[in-house]
CSV table of C-alpha atoms in Angstrom, one decimal:
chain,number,residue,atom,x,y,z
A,1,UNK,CA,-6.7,-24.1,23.6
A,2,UNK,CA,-6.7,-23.4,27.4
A,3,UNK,CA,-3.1,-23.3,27.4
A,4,UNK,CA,-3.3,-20.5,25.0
A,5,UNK,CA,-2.1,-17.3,27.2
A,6,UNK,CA,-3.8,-14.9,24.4
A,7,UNK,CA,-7.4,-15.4,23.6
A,8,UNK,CA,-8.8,-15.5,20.4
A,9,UNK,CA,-9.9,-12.5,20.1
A,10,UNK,CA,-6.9,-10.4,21.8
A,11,UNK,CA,-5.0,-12.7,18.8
A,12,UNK,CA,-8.0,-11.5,16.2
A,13,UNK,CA,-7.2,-8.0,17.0
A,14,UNK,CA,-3.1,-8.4,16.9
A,15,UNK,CA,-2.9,-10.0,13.6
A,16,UNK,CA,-5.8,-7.3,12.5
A,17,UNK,CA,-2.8,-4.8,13.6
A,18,UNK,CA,-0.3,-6.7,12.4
A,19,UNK,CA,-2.1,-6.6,8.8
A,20,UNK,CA,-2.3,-3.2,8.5
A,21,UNK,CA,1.3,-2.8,9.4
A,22,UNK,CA,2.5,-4.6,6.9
A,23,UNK,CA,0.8,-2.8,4.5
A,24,UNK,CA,1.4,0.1,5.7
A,25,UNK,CA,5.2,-0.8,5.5
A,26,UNK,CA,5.1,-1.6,1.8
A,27,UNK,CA,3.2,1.8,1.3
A,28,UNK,CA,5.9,3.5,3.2
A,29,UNK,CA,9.2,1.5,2.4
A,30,UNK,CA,7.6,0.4,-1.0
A,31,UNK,CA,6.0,3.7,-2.0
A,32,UNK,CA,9.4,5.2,-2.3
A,33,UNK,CA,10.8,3.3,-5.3
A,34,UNK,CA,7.1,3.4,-7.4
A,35,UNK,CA,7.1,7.2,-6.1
A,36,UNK,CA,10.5,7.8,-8.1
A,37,UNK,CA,9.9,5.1,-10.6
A,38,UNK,CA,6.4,7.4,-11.6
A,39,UNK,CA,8.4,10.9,-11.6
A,40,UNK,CA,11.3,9.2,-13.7
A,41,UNK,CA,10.2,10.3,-17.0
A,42,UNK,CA,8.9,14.0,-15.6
A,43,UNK,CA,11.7,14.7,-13.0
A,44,UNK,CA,14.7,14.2,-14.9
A,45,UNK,CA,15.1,15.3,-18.1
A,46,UNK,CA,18.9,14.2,-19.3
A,47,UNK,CA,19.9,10.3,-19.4
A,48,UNK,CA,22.5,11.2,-16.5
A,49,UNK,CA,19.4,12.7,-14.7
A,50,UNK,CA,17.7,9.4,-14.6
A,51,UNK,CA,20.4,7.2,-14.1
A,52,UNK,CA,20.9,9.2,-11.0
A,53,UNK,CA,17.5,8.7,-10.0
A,54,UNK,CA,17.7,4.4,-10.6
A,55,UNK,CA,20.8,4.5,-8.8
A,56,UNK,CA,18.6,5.9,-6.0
A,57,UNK,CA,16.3,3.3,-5.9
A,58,UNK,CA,18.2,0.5,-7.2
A,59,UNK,CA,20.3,-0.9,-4.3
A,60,UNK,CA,17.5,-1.4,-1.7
A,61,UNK,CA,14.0,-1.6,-3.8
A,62,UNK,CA,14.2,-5.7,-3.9
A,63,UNK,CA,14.4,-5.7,-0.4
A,64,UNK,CA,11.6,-3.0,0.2
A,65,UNK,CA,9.0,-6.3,-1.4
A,66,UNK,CA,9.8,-7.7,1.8
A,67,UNK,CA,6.4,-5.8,2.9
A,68,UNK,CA,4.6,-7.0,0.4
A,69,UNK,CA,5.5,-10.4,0.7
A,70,UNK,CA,4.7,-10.5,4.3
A,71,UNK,CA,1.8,-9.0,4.0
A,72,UNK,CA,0.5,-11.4,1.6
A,73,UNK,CA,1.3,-14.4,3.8
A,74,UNK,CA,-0.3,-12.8,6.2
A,75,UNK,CA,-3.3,-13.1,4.5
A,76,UNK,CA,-2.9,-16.1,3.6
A,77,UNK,CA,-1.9,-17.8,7.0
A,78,UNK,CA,-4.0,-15.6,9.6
A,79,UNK,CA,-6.9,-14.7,7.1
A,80,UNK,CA,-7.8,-17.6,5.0
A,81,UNK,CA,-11.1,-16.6,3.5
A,82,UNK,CA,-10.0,-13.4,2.7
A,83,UNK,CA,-7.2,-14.9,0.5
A,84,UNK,CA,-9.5,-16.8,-1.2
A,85,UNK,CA,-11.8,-14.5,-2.3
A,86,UNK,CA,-9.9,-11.6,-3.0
A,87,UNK,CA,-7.0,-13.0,-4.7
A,88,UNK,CA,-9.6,-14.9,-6.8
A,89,UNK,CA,-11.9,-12.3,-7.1
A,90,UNK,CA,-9.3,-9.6,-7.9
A,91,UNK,CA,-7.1,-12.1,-9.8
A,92,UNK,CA,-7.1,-10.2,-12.9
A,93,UNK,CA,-6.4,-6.6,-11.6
A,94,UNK,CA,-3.5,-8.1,-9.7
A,95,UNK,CA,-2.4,-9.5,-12.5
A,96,UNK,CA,-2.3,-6.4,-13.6
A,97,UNK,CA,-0.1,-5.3,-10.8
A,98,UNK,CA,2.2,-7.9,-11.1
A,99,UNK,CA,3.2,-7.2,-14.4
A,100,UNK,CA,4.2,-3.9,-14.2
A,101,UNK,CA,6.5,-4.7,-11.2
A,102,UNK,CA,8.0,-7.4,-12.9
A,103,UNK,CA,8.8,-4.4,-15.6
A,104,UNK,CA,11.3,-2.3,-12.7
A,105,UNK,CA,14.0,-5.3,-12.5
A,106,UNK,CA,13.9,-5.9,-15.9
A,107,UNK,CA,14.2,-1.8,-16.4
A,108,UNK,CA,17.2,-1.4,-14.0
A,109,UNK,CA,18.7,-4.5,-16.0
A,110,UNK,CA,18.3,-3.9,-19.5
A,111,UNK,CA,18.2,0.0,-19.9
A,112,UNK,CA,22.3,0.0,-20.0
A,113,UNK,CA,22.7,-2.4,-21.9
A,114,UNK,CA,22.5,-0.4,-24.8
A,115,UNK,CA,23.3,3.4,-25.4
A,116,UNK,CA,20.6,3.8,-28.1
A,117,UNK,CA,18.7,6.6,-26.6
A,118,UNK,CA,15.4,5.5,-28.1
A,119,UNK,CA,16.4,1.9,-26.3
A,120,UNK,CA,16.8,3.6,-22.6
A,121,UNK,CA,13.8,6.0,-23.2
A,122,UNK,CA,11.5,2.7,-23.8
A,123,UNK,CA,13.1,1.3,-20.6
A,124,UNK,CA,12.2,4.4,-19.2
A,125,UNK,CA,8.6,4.6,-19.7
A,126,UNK,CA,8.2,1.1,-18.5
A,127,UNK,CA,10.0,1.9,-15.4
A,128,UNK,CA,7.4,4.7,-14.8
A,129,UNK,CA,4.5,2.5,-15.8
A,130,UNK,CA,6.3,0.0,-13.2
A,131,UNK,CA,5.5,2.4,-10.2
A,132,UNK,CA,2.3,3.9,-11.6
A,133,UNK,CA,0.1,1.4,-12.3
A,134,UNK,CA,0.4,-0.2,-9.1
A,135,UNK,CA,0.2,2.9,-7.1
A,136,UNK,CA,-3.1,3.6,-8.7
A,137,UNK,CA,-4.3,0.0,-8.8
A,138,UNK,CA,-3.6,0.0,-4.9
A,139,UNK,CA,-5.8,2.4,-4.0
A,140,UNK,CA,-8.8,1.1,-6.5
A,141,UNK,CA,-8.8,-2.1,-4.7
A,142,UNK,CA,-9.3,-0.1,-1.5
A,143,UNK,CA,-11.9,1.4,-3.0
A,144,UNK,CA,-13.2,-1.4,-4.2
A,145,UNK,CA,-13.2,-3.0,-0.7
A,146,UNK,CA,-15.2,-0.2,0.6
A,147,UNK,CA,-17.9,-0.2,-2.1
A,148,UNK,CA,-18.1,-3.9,-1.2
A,149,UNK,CA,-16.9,-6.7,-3.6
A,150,UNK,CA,-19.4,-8.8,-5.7
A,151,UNK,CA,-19.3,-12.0,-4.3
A,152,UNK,CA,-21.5,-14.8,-2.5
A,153,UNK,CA,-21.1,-17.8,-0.3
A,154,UNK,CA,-23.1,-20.4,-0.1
A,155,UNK,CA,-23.6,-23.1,3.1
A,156,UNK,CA,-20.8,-25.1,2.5
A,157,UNK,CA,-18.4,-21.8,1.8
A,158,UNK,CA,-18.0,-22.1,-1.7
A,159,UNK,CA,-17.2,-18.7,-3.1
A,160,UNK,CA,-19.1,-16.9,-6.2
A,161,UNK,CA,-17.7,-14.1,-7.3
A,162,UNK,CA,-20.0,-12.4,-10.2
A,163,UNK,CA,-18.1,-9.3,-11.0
A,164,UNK,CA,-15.4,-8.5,-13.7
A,165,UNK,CA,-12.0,-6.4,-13.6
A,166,UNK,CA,-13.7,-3.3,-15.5
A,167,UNK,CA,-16.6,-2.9,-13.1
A,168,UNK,CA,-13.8,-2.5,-10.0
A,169,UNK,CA,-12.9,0.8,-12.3
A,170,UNK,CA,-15.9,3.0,-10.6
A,171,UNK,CA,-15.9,6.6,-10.0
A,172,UNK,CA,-15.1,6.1,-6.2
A,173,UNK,CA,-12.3,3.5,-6.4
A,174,UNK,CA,-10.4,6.0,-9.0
A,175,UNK,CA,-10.6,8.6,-6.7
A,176,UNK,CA,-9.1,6.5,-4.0
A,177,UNK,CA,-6.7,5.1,-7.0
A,178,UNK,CA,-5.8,8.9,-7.2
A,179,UNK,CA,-5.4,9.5,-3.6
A,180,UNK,CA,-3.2,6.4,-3.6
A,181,UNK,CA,-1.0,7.4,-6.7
A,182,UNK,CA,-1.2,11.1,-5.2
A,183,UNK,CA,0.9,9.9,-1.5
A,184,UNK,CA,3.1,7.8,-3.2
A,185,UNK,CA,4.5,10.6,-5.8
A,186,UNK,CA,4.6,13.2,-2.6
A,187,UNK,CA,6.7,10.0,-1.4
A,188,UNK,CA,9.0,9.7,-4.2
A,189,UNK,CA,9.6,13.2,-4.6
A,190,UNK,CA,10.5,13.2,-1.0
A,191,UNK,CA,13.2,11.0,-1.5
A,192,UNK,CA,14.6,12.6,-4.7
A,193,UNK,CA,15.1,16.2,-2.8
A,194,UNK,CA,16.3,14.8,-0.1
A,195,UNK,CA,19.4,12.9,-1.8
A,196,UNK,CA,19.6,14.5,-5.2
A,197,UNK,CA,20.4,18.1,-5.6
A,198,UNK,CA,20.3,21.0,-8.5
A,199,UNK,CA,17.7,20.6,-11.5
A,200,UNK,CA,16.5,17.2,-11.0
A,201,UNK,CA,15.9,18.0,-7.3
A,202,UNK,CA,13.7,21.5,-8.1
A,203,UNK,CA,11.9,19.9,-10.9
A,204,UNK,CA,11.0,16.8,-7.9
A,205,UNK,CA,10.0,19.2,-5.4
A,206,UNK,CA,7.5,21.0,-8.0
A,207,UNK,CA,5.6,17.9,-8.8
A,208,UNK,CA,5.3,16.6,-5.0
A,209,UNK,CA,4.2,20.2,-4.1
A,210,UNK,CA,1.4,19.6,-6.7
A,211,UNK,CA,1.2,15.7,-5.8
A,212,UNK,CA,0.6,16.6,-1.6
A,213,UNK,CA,-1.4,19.4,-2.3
A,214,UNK,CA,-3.9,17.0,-4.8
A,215,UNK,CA,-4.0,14.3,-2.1
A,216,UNK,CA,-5.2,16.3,0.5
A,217,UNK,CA,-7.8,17.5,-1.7
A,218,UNK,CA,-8.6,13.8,-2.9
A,219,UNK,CA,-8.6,12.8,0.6
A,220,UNK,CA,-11.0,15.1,1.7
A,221,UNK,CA,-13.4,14.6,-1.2
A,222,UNK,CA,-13.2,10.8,-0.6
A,223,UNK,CA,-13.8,11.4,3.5
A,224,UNK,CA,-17.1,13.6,2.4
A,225,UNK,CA,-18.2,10.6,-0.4
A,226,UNK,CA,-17.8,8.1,2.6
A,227,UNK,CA,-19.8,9.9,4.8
A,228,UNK,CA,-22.5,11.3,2.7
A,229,UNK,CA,-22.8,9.6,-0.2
A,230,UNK,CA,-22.2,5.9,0.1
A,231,UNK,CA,-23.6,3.2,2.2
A,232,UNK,CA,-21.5,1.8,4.9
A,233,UNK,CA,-22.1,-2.0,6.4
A,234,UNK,CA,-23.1,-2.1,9.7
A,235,UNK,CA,-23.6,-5.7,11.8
A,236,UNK,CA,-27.0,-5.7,13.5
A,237,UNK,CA,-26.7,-9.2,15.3
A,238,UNK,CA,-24.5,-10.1,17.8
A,239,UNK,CA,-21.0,-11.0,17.6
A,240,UNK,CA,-19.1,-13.7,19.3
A,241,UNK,CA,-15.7,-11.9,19.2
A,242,UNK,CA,-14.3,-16.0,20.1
A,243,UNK,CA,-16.6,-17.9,18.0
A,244,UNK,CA,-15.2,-20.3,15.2
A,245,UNK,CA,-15.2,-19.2,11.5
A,246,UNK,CA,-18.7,-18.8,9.8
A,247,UNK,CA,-19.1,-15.6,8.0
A,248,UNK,CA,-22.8,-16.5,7.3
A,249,UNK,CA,-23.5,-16.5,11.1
A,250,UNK,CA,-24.1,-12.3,11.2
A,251,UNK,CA,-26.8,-10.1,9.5
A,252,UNK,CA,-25.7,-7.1,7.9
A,253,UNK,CA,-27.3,-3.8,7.2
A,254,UNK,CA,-26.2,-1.3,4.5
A,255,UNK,CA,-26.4,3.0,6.2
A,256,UNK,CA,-25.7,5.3,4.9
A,257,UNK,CA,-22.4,7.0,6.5
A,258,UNK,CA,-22.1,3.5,8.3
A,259,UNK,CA,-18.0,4.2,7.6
A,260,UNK,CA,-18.2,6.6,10.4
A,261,UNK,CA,-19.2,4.2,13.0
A,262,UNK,CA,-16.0,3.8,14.3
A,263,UNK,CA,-15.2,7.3,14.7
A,264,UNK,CA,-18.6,7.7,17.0
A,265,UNK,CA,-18.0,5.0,19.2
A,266,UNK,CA,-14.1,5.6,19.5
A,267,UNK,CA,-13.1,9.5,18.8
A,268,UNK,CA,-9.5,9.0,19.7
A,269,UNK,CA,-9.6,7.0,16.2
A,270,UNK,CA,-10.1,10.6,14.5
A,271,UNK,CA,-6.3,10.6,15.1
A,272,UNK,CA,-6.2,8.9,11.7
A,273,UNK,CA,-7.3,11.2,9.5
A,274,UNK,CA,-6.2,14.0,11.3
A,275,UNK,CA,-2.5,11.9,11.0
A,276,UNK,CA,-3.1,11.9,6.7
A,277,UNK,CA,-3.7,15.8,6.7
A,278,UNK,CA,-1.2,16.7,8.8
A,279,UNK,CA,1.3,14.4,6.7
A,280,UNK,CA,0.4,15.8,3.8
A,281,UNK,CA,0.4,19.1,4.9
A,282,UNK,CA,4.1,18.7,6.3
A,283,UNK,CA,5.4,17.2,3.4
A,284,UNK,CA,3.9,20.2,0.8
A,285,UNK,CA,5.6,22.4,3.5
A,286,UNK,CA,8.8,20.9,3.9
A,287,UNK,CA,8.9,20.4,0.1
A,288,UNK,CA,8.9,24.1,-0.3
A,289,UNK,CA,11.4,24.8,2.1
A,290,UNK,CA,13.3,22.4,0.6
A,291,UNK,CA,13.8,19.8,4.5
A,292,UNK,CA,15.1,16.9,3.7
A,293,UNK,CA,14.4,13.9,6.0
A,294,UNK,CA,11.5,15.9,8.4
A,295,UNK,CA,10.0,16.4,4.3
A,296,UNK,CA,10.3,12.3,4.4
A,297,UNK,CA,8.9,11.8,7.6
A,298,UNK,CA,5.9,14.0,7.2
A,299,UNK,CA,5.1,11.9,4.0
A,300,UNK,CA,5.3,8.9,5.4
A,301,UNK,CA,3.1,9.9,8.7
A,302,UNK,CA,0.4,11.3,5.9
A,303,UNK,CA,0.3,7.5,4.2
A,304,UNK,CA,0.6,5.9,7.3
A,305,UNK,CA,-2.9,7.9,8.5
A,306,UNK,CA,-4.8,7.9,5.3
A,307,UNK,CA,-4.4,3.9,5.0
A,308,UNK,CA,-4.8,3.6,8.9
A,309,UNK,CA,-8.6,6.2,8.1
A,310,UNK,CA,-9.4,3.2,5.3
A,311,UNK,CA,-9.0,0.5,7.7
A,312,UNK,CA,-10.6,1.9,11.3
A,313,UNK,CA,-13.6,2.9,9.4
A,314,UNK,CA,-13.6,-0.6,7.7
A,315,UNK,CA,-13.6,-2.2,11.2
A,316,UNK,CA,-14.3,-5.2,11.8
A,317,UNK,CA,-14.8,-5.8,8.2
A,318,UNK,CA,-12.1,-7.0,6.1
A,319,UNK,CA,-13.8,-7.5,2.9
A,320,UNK,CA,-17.5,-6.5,2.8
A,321,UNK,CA,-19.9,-8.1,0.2
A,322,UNK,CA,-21.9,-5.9,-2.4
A,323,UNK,CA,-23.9,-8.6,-3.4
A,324,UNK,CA,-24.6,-10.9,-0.1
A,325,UNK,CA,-24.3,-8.7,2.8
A,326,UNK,CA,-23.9,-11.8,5.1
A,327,UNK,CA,-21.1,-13.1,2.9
A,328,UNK,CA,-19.2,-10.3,4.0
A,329,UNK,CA,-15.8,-11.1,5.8
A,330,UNK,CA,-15.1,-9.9,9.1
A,331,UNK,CA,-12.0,-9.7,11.8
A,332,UNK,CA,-14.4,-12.3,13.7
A,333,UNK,CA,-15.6,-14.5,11.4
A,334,UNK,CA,-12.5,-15.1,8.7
A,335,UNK,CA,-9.4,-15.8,10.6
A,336,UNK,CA,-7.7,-19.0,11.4
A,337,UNK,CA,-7.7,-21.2,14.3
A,338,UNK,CA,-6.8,-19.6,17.9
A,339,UNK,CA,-3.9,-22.1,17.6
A,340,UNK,CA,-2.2,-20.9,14.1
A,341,UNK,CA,-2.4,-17.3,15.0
A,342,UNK,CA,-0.5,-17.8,18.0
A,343,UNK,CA,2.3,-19.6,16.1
A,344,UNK,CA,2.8,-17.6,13.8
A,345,UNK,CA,2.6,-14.4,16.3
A,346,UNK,CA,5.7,-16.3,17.9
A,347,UNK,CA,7.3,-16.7,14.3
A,348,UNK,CA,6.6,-13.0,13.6
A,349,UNK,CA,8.0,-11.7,17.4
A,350,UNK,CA,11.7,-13.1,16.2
A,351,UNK,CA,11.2,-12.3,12.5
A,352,UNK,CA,10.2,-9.0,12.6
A,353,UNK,CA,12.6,-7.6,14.2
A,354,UNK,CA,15.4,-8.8,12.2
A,355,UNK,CA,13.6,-7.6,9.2
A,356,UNK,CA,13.0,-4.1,10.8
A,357,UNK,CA,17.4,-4.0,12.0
A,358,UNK,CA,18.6,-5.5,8.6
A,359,UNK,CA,16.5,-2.7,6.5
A,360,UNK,CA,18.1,0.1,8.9
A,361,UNK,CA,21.2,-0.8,8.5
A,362,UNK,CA,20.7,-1.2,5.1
A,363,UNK,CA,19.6,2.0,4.4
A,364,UNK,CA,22.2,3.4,7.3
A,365,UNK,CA,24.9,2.0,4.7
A,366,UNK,CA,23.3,3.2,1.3
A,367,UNK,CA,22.7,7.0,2.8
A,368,UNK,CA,24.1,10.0,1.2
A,369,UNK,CA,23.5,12.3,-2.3
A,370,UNK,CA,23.3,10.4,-5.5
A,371,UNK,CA,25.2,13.0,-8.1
A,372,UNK,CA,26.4,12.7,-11.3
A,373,UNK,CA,30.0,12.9,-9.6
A,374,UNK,CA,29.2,9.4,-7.2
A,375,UNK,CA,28.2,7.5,-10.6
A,376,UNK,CA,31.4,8.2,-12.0
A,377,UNK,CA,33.4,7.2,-9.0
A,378,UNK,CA,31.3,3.9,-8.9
A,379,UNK,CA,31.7,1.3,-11.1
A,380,UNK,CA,28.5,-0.7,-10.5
A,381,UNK,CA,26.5,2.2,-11.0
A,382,UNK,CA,23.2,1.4,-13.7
């Protein structure tokens, strides 16, 4: 391992980084198609208005699960015990997930097919179910991972997990399933002012003035329940930042406000939050002054800080234990070997990069207004 020019734990914290940027890709890139998909029925009110608003979405929203494929191999390869757990644990709520994005491609296929208006309205509410459910969903699972998830291991790592899909549904993981849901709209109706125009524009910029306004009340509500009213896990023993894999090595304390820690002991990671608000706050204004891509932008800076709040306060944990606080999975105790991080940093330096210049120049060819007049002159059109 000596031959190694990264240590474990400088790798530990880069794939810890690289995690969250992944995710925060696919809330980003991602949140753009569920954002329109959940405004679909709402925004436009005419079959040409909603054709408009697939043909928006349509051309680059397969390639925008890129980020959430990545960012599931990521756990899997870099974080092993975390995939175990959570996509056992969770099985059924992602389940859940996965089922309604499997409804968008069969949407965008099927719903011209036939002209029956009752046919394309059906195909229209599962389109918007398609980018609601997993927006909300999303954000209870990160709820959920704050709370702590109800799970044990035992001395040979077996995993017991004791808790059920409807007990994920608590008061505190809906209101982060709202916050969630709330950014992604303010996303979606980013994108539909900025390309679309008249009617269907107007009625978009209404509900993502409402949507950013409601998150940045939801956000703040869920910053004051974090630090006053739930108990955060906090590691009393000392950690070997190099050690090999054995989450059962630590001792773990519940405090409450132990969420906060981070913030103490590092204020420049305040930037996080402060980066959600100020987002928000620029997309609600730019939505009303009807910007285009700064609207865009300042969405997209509000999700990247309100995800990058969830996981800085979460630090080092990556999955915390309601049941066993020692079970609970952390950057130092969960990741794989010094060696396979390495690789597959070197993997992801070449890889990454292509991804990031392909899905420019994707979306550098696909720019412009979608109109009623551009569906006409295109053939392929949904």
């Amino acid at each position: 391992m000596t031959s190694i020019p990264l240590d474990y734990e400088i790798l530990r914290l880069i794939w810890w980084a690289l995690l969250g940027i992944l995710l925060i890709g696919f809330a980003i890139m991602g949140g753009r198609d569920l954002g329109v998909g959940a405004l679909l029925p709402f925004a436009a009110r005419s079959d040409q208005e909603r054709r408009q608003l697939l043909n928006l979405i349509g051309p680059t929203w397969e390639g925008n699960q890129v980020w959430l494929v990545l960012g599931g191999g990521a756990i899997f390869a870099a974080f092993p015990p975390l995939y175990a757990v959570s996509f056992s644990g969770f099985y059924l709520a992602m389940i859940v997930i996965l089922l309604a994005l499997i409804l968008r491609p069969v949407g965008f296929k099927f719903r011209g097919k036939i002209k029956d208006p009752r046919w394309r309205a059906a195909w229209d509410w599962a389109l918007f179910i398609g980018g609601f459910v997993p927006s909300l969903i999303f954000g209870v699972a990160v709820g959920n991972v704050l709370l702590g998830a109800p799970f044990a291991l035992d001395d040979t790592m077996r995993i017991f997990y004791s808790g059920n899909f409807f007990m994920l549904l608590t008061p505190f993981a809906l209101l982060c399933g709202l916050v969630s849901l709330g950014m992604i709209v303010t996303q979606g109706a980013a994108v539909i002012t900025g390309r679309t125009n008249g009617l269907l524009a107007d009625r978009a910029r209404f509900y993502g003035t409402l949507s950013a306004l409601a998150t940045i009340v939801l956000f703040a509500i869920a910053g004051l329940w974090v630090a006053f009213g739930l108990d955060g896990h906090v590691i009393t023993s000392v950690v070997n930042t190099s050690a090999p894999i054995n989450p059962l090595s630590k001792s773990v304390e519940l405090v409450r406000g132990g969420w906060l820690a981070n913030y103490s002991a590092h204020p420049w990671t305040i930037a996080a939050p402060v980066l959600g608000f100020l987002g928000m706050a620029g997309a609600f204004v730019g939505l009303q002054r009807r910007l285009g891509v700064p609207t865009l932008l300042a969405s997209s800076v509000g999700i990247f800080g309100i995800i990058a709040t969830a996981g800085v306060s979460l630090f080092p944990f990556l999955l915390p234990s309601s049941t066993s606080l020692s079970s609970g999975l952390t950057l130092w105790d969960a990741s794989s070997s010094h060696l396979t991080l390495f690789i597959m940093l070197l993997v992801t330096v070449v890889f990454l990069p292509i991804i990031l210049l392909y899905t420019a120049w994707v979306f550098r060819v696909m720019r412009g207004p979608v109109t009623a007049e551009s569906l006409e002159k295109n053939p392929n059109a949904y």
